[in-house]
Coordinates of N, CA, C and O in Angstrom, one line a residue:
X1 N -76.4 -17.7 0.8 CA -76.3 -18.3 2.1 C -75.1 -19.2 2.3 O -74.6 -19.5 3.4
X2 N -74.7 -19.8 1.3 CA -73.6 -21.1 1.1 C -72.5 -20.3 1.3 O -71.9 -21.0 2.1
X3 N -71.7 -19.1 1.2 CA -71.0 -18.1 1.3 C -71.4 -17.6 2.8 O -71.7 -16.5 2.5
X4 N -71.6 -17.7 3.7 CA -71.7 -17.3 5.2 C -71.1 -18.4 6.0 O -70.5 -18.4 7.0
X5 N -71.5 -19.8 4.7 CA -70.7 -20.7 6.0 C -69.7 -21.6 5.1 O -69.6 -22.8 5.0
X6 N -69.0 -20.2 4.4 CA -67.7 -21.4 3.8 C -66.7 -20.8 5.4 O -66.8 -19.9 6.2
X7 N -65.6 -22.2 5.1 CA -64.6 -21.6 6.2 C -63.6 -20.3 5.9 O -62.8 -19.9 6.7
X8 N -63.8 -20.0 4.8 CA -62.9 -18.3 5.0 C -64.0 -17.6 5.8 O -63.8 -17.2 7.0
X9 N -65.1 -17.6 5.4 CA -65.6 -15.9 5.7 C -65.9 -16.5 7.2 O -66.2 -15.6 7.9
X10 N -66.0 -17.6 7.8 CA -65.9 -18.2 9.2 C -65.0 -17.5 9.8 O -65.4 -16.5 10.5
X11 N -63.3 -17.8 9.5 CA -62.4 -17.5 9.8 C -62.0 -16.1 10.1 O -61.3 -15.6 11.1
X12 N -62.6 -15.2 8.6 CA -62.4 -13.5 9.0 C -63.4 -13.3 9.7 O -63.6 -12.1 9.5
X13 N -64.3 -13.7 10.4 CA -64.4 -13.5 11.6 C -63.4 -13.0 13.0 O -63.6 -12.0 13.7
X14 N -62.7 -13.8 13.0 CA -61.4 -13.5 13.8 C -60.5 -12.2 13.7 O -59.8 -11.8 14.6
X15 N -60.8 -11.4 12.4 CA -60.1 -10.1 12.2 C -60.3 -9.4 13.0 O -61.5 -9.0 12.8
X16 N -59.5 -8.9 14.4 CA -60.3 -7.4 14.6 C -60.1 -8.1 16.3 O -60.0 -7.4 17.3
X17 N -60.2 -9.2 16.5 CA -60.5 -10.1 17.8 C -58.9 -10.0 18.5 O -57.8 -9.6 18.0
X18 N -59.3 -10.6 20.0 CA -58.1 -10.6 20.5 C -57.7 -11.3 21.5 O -58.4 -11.4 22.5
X19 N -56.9 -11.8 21.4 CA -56.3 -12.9 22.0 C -56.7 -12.8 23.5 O -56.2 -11.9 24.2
X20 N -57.5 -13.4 24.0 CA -58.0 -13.6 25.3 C -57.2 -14.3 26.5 O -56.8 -13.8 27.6
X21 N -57.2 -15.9 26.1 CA -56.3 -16.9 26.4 C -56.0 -17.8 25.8 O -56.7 -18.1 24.9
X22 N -54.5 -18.6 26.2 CA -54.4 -19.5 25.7 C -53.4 -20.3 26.5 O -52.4 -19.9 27.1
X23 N -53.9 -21.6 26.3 CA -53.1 -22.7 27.7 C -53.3 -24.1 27.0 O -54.1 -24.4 26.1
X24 N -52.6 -24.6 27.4 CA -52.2 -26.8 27.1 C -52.4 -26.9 28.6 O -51.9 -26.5 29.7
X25 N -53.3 -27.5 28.2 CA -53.7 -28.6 29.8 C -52.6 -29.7 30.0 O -51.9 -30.3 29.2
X26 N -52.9 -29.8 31.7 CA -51.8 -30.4 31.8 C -51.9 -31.8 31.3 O -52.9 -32.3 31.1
X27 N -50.4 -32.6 31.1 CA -50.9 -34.0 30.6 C -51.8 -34.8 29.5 O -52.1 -36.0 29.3
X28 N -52.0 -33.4 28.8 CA -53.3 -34.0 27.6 C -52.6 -32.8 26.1 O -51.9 -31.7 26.1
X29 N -53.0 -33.4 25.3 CA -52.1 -33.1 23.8 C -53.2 -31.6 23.8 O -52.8 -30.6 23.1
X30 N -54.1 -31.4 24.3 CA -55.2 -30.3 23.7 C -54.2 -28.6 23.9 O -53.2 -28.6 24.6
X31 N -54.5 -27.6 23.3 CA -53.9 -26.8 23.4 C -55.9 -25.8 23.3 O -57.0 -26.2 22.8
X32 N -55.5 -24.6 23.8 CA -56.8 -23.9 24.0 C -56.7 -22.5 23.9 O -56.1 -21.8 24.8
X33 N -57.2 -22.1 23.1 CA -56.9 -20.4 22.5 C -58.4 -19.7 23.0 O -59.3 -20.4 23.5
X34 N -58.5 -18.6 22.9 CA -60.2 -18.1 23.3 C -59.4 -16.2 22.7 O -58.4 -15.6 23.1
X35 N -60.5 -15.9 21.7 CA -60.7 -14.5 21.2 C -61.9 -13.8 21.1 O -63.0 -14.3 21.2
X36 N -61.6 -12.8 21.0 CA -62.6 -11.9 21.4 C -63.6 -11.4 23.1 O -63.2 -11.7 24.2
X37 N -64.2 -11.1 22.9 CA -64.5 -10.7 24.0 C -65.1 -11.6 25.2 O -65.8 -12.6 25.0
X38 N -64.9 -11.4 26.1 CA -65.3 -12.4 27.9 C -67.2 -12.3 28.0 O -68.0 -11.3 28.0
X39 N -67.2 -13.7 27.9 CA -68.7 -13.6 28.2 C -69.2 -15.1 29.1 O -68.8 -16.3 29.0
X40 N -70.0 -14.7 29.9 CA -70.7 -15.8 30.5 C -72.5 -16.2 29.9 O -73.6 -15.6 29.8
X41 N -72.1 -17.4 29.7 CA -72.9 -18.0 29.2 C -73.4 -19.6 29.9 O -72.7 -20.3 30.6
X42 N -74.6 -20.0 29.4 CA -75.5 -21.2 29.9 C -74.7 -22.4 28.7 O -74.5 -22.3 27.5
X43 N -74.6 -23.3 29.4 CA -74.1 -24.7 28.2 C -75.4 -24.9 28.1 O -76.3 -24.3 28.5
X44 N -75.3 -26.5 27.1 CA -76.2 -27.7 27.2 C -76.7 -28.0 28.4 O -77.9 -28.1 28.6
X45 N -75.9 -28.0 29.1 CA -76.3 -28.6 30.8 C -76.2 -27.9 31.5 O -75.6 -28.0 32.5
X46 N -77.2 -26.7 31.1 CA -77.5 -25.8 32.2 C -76.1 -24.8 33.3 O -76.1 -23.8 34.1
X47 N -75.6 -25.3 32.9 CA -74.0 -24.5 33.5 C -73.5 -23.4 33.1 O -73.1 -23.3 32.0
X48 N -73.2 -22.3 34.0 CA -72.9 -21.5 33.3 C -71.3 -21.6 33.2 O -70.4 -22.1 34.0
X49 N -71.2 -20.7 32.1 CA -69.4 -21.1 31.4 C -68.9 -20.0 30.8 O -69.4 -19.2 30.0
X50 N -67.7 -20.1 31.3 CA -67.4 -18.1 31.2 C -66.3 -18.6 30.0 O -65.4 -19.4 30.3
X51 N -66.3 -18.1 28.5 CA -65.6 -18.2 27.8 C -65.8 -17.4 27.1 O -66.7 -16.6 27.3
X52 N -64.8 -17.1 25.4 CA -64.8 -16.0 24.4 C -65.6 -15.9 23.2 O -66.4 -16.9 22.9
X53 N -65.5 -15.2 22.7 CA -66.4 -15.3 21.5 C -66.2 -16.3 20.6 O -67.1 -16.9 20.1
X54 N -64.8 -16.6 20.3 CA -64.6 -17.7 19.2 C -63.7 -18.3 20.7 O -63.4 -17.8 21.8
X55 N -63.3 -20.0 19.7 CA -62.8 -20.9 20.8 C -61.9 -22.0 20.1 O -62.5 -22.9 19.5
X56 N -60.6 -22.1 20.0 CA -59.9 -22.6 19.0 C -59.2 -23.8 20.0 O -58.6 -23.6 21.1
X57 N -59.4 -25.1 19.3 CA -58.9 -26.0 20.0 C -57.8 -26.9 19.1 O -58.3 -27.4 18.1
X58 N -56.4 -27.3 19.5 CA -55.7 -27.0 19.0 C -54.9 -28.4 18.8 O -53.9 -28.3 19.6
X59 N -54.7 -29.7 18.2 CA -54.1 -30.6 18.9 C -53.1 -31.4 17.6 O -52.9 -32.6 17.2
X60 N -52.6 -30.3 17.2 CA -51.4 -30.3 16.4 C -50.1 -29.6 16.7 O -49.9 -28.7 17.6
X61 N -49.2 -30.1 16.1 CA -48.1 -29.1 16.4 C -48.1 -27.9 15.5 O -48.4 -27.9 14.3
X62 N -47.8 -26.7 16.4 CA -47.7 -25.4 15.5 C -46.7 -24.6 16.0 O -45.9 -25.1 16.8
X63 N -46.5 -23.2 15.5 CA -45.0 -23.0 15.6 C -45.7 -21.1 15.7 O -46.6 -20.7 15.0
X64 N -44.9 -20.4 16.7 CA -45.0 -18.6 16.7 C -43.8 -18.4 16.0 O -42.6 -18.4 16.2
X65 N -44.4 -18.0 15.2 CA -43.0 -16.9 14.1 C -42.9 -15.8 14.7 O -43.9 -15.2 14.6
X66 N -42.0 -15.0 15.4 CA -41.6 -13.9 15.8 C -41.4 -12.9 15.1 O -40.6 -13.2 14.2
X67 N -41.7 -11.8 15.0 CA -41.5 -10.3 13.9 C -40.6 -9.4 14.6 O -40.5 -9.6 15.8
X68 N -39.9 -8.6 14.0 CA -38.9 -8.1 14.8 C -37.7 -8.2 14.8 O -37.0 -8.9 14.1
X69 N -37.1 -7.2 16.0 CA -35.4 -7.8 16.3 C -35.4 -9.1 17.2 O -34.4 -9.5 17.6
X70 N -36.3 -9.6 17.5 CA -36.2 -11.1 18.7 C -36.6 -11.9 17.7 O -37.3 -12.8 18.1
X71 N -36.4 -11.8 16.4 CA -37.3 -13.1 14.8 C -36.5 -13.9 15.6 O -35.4 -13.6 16.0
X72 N -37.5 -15.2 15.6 CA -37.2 -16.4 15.9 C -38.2 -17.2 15.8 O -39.1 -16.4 16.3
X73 N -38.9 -18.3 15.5 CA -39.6 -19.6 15.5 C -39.5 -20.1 16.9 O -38.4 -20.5 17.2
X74 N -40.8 -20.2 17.9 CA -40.8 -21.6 19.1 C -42.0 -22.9 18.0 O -42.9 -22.8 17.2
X75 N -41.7 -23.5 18.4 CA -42.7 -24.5 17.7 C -42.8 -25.7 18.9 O -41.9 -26.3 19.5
X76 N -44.3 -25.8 19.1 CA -44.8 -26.5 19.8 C -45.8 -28.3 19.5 O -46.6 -28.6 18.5
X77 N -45.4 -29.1 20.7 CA -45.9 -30.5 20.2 C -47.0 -31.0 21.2 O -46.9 -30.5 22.3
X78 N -47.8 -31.7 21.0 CA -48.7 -32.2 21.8 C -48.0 -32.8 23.6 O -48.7 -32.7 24.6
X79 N -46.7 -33.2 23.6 CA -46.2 -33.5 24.3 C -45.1 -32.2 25.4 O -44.3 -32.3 26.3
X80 N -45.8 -31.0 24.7 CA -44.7 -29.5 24.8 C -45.4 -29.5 26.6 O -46.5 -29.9 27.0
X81 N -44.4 -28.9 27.3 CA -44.6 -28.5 28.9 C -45.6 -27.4 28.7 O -45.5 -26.5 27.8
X82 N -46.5 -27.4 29.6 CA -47.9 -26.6 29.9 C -47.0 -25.3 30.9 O -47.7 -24.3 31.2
X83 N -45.5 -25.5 31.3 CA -45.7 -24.5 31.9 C -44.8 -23.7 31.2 O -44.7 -22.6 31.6
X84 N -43.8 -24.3 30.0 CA -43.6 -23.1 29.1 C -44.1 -22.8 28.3 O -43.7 -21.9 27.6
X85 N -45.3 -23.3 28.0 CA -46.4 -22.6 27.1 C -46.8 -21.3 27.8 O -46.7 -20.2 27.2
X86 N -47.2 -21.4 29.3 CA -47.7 -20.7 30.1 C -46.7 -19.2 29.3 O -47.0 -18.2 28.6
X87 N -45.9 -19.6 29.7 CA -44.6 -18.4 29.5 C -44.7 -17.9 28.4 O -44.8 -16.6 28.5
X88 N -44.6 -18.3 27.3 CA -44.7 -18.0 26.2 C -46.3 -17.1 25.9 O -46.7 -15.9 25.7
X89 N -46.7 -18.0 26.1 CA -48.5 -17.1 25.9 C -49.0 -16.0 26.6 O -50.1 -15.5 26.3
X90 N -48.3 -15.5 27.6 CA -48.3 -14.2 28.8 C -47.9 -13.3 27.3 O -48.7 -12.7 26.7
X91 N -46.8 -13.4 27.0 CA -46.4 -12.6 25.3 C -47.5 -12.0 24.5 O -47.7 -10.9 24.2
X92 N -48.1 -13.3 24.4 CA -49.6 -12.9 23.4 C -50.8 -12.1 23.8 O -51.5 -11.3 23.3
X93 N -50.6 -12.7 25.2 CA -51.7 -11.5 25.5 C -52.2 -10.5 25.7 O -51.8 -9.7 26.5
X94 N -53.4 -10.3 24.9 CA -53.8 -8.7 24.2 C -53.6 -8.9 22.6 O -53.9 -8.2 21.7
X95 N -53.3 -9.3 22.6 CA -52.6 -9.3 20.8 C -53.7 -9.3 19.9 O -54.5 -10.1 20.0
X96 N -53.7 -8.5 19.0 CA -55.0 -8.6 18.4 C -55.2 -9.3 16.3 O -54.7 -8.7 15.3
X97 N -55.7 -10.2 16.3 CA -55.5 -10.5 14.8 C -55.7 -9.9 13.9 O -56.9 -9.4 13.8
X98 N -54.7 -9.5 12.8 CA -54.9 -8.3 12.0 C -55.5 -9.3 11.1 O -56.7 -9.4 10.9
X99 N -54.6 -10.3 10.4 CA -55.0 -11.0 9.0 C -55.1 -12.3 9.5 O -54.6 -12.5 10.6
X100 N -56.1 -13.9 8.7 CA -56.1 -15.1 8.6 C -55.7 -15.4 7.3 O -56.2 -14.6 6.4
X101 N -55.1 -16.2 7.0 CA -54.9 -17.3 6.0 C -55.3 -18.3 6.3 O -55.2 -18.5 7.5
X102 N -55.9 -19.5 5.4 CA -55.9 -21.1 5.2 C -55.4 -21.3 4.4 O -55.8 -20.7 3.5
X103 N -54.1 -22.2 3.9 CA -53.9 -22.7 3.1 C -54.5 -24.1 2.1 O -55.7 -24.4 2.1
X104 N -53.7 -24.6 1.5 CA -54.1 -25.4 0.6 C -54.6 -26.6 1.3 O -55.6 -27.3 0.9
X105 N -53.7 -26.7 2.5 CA -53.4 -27.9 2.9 C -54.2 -27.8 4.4 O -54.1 -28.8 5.1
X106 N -54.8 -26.6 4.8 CA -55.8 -26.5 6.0 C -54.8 -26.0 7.0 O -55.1 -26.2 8.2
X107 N -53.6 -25.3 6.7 CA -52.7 -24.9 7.9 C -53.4 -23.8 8.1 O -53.8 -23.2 7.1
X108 N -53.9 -22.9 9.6 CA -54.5 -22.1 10.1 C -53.1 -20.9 10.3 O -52.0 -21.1 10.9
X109 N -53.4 -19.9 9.7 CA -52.1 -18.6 9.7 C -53.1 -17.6 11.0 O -54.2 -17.2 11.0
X110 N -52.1 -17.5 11.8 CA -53.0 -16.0 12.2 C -52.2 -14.8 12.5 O -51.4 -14.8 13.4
X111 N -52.5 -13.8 11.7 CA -51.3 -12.6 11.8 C -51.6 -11.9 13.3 O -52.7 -11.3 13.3
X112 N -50.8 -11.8 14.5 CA -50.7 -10.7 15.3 C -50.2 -10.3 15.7 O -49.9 -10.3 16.9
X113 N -49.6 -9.3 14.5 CA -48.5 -8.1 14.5 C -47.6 -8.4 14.9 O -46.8 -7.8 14.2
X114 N -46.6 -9.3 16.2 CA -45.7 -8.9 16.6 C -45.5 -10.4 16.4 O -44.4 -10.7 16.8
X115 N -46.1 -11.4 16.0 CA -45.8 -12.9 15.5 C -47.2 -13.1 14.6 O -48.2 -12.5 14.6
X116 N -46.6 -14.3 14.0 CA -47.6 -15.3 13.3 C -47.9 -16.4 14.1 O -47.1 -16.7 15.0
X117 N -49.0 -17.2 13.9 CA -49.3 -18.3 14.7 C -49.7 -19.4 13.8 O -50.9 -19.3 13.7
X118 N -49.2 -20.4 13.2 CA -49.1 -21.5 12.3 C -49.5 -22.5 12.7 O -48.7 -23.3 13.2
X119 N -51.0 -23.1 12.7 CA -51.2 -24.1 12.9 C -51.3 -25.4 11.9 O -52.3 -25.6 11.4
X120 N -50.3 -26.1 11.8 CA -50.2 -26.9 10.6 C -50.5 -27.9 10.9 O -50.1 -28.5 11.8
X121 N -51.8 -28.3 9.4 CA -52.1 -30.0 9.8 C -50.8 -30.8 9.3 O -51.1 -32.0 9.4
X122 N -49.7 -30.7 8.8 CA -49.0 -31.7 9.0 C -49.2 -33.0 8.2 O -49.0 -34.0 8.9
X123 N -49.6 -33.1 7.0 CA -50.1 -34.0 6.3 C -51.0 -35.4 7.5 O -50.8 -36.6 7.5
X124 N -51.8 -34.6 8.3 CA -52.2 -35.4 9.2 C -53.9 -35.8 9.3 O -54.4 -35.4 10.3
X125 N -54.6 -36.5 8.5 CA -55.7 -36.7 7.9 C -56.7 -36.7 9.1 O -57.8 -36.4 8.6
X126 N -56.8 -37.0 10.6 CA -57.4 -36.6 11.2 C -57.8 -35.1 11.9 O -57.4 -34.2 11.2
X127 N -58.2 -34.8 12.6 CA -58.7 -33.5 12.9 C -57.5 -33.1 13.5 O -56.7 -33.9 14.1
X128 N -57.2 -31.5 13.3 CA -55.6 -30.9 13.8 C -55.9 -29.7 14.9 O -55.3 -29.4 15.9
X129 N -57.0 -29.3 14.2 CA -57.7 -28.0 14.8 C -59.0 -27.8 14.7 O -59.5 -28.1 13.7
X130 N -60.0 -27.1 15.8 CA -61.4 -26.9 15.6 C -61.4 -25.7 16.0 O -60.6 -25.4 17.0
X131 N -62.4 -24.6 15.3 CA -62.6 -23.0 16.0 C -63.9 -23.4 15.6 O -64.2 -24.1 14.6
X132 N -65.0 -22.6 17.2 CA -66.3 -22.8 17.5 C -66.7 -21.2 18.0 O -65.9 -20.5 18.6
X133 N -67.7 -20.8 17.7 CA -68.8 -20.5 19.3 C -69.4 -20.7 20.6 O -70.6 -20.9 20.7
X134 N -68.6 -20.7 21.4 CA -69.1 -22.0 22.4 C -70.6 -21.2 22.7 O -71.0 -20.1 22.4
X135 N -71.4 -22.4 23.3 CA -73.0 -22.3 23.6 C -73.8 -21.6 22.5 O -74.9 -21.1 22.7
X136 N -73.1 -21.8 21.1 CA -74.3 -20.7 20.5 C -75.1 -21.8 20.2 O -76.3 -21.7 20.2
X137 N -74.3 -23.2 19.9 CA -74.7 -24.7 19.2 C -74.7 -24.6 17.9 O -75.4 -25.4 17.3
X138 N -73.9 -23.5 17.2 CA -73.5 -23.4 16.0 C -72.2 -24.2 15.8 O -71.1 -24.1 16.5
X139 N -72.5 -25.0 14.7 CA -71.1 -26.0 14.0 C -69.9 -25.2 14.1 O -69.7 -24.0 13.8
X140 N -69.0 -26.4 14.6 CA -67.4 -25.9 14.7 C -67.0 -26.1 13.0 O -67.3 -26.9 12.1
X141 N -66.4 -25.2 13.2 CA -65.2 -25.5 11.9 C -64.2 -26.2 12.2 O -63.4 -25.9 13.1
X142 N -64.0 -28.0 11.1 CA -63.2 -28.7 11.9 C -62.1 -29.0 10.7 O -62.6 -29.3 9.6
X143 N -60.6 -29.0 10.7 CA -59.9 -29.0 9.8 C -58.7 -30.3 9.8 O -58.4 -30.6 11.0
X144 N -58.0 -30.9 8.7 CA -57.1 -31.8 8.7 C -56.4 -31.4 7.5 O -56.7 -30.4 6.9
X145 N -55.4 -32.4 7.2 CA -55.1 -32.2 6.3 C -55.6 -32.1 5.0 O -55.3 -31.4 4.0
X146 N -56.8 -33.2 5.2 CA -57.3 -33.3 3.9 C -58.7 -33.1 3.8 O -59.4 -33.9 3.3
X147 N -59.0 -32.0 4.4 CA -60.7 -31.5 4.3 C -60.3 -30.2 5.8 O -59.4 -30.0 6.6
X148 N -61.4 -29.9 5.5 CA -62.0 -28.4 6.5 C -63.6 -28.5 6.0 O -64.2 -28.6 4.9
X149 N -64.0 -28.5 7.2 CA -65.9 -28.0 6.6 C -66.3 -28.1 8.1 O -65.7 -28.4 9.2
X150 N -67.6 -27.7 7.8 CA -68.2 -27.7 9.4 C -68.7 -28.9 9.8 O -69.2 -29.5 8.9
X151 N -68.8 -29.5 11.2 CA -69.0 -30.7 12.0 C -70.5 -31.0 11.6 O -71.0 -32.1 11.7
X152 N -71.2 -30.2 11.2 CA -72.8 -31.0 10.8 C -72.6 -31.3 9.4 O -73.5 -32.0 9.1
X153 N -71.7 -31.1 8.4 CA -71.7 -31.2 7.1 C -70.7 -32.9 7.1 O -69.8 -33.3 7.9
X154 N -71.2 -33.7 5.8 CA -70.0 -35.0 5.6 C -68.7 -34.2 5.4 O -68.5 -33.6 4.3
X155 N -67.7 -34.2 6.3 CA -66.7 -34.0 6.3 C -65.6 -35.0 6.1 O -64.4 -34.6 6.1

């Protein structure tokens, strides 16, 4: 049972999913990814809420490695314009994750084929990144530099 909810076999989850959306709100450091498939669902409060299967919230700087003849690195900051994110993430869309990595240090790798997506905590001991289920009320996987584990566990 302890092996269903380490954060790898969490994370390959994501194999096979596909990039739904992804947007930085305006004015606020959050960045917001959503994979797999479109579904409407009931919150806590009764609301219903149209979101994806997994739900990655993002509030580190991270960087798209480009594959290809256009290789190139964009790397983005909590401070980055929402409306060339906009631009950039029209790119991704459809893209589907072949491979995940976590590193040592809790940086989130996500291979999709035509870039990488590097979410690095940045030797930054607070939370960098969280990927959830929205409405299932199953624990987010929450990561920093210096831990990853799920939000009901002492993290």
């Amino acid at each position: 049972m302890e092996e269903l909810r380490s954060p790898k076999s969490f994370l390959d989850g994501l194999v096979g999913e596909t990039l739904r959306y992804a947007v930085k709100l305006p004015d606020c450091e959050l960045y917001d990814f959503g994979f797999g498939k479109w579904k409407i669902e009931q919150d806590a409060y009764g609301s219903c809420k149209e979101s994806c299967t997994y739900v990655l919230h993002v509030i580190c700087r991270f960087q798209i490695i480009w594959q290809g003849e256009d290789k190139h690195i964009d790397t983005y900051y909590e401070d980055s314009s929402h409306e060339l994110f906009r631009c950039v993430a029209a790119q991704l869309m459809g893209l589907t994750v072949s491979r995940v990595a976590l590193s040592s240090k809790n940086d989130l790798w996500l291979d999709l084929g035509r870039c990488w997506i590097v979410f690095a905590t940045w030797d930054e001991p607070d939370e960098s990144w969280r990927i959830f289920l929205p409405c299932s009320g199953s624990p987010h996987l929450v990561a920093s530099s210096v831990q990853c584990g799920f939000d009901d566990e002492e993290i």
